[in-house]
Amino acid sequence: MNDLGKLEDLPADYRAELTSHNLVPLWPSLRGVLPPGKPRPNTRATFWAYNTIKPLLLKAGELTPIEKAERRVLVLANPGHGLEKMQASAAMYLGMQLLLPGEWAPSHRHTPNAVRMIVEGEGAYTTVDGEKCPMSRGDLILTPTGLWHEHGHDGDQPVVWLDVLDLPLVYYMEASYHINGERQTVQPGRGDRQYARGGMLPTPVFERSAKTYPMLRYPWAEARAALLTMGEDMPQQEAVQLTYVNPETGEDAENILGFYALMLRPGQSLRLPARSPACVFHVIEGGADITVEDQAFSLTEADTCCAPGYTAVTLKNRHADKPTFVFMADESPLHRKLGVYENRG
Ligand code: GTQ
């Protein structure tokens, strides 16, 4: 690789004149913005233990009333980006949110897309676009761009969930904003029930459903049962994995981030190829040793980690006698739409 000229090689008065006209020479920065062979990510393989987060989140419950927080969230921030950026990767934001019994997180809508993966507790619900979505452990609930959403809690124990948003990307695009609203009127109808039977779609004869996002809640009981069945039916298949999709289109459930449920068979070790998008792993049930280049993390239930793109990841079930279930989020839909998706094997 030939050395390119440095900024200091240029006379100071020339540099000053460029600056005064809002001009910048490319060559001193060319290798930085177009590094050879592969990107140099800020995203670092990072691990967050739930048993560290939970007491701090409960403490936040004591320190900050919901009225003063709107959303009581501790953000899982990647130090490679700088904690203040609140990014897990270039496009992904992760937060652990706490709602206490009787609390209400008021209605709003915003441009970033969000999902919630329920970690613990019963009795809470999210109302999205007028549809009341009950929250149980392992359920995935969408709050896609522009839809009103608010969280309530009729149970008697704290409820915690993992928020995954494409906030860093939408913010970077200078397209991130929110609007506050009134408490929603719950409308009859449950997309998760209408679309619960695989291979059959609701088919109105006189009018099409106007909903861009017909299914907002993906119950864990269904995903788990499907994974177990796939595991039994396809003993040769290495990766037992489901993608959360929009049942009307078969496309990814949301536009920018992709969501998946993966089952590791008892004792299984699975190598995921090096692909361009960054990826997040969260253990729903069981435990997994996750290796990203020279970093190894030991995840138990409710633990979370992330890996940069262009990096192979190995997941090993820590249990020899039972399956482990992992929720994954990645930037694949975005990379595919932009035409930069790569699988390097
Ligand atoms: O629950 O609506 O973690 O608006 C960040 C922003 C959660 C939410 C987050 C949000 C929400």
GROMACS .gro file of C-alpha atoms in nm, residues 162 262 272 279-283 290 292 299 303-307 313 315 326-329:
model
   22
  162LEU     CA    1  -3.510  -0.544   2.634
  262LEU     CA    2  -3.224  -1.961   1.741
  272LEU     CA    3  -2.216  -1.824   1.235
  279CYS     CA    4  -2.543  -0.871   1.565
  280VAL     CA    5  -2.691  -0.883   1.915
  281PHE     CA    6  -2.746  -1.203   2.115
  282HIS     CA    7  -2.981  -1.238   2.413
  283VAL     CA    8  -3.042  -1.566   2.595
  290ILE     CA    9  -2.031  -1.693   2.271
  292VAL     CA   10  -1.628  -1.328   1.891
  299LEU     CA   11  -2.418  -1.602   2.885
  303ASP     CA   12  -2.771  -1.193   2.944
  304THR     CA   13  -2.692  -0.995   2.630
  305CYS     CA   14  -2.387  -0.941   2.408
  306CYS     CA   15  -2.309  -0.788   2.072
  307ALA     CA   16  -2.060  -0.857   1.792
  313VAL     CA   17  -1.932  -1.578   1.590
  315LEU     CA   18  -2.218  -2.010   1.997
  326VAL     CA   19  -3.127  -1.727   2.182
  327PHE     CA   20  -3.293  -1.412   2.052
  328MET     CA   21  -3.089  -1.231   1.788
  329ALA     CA   22  -3.116  -0.886   1.633
   0.00000   0.00000   0.00000
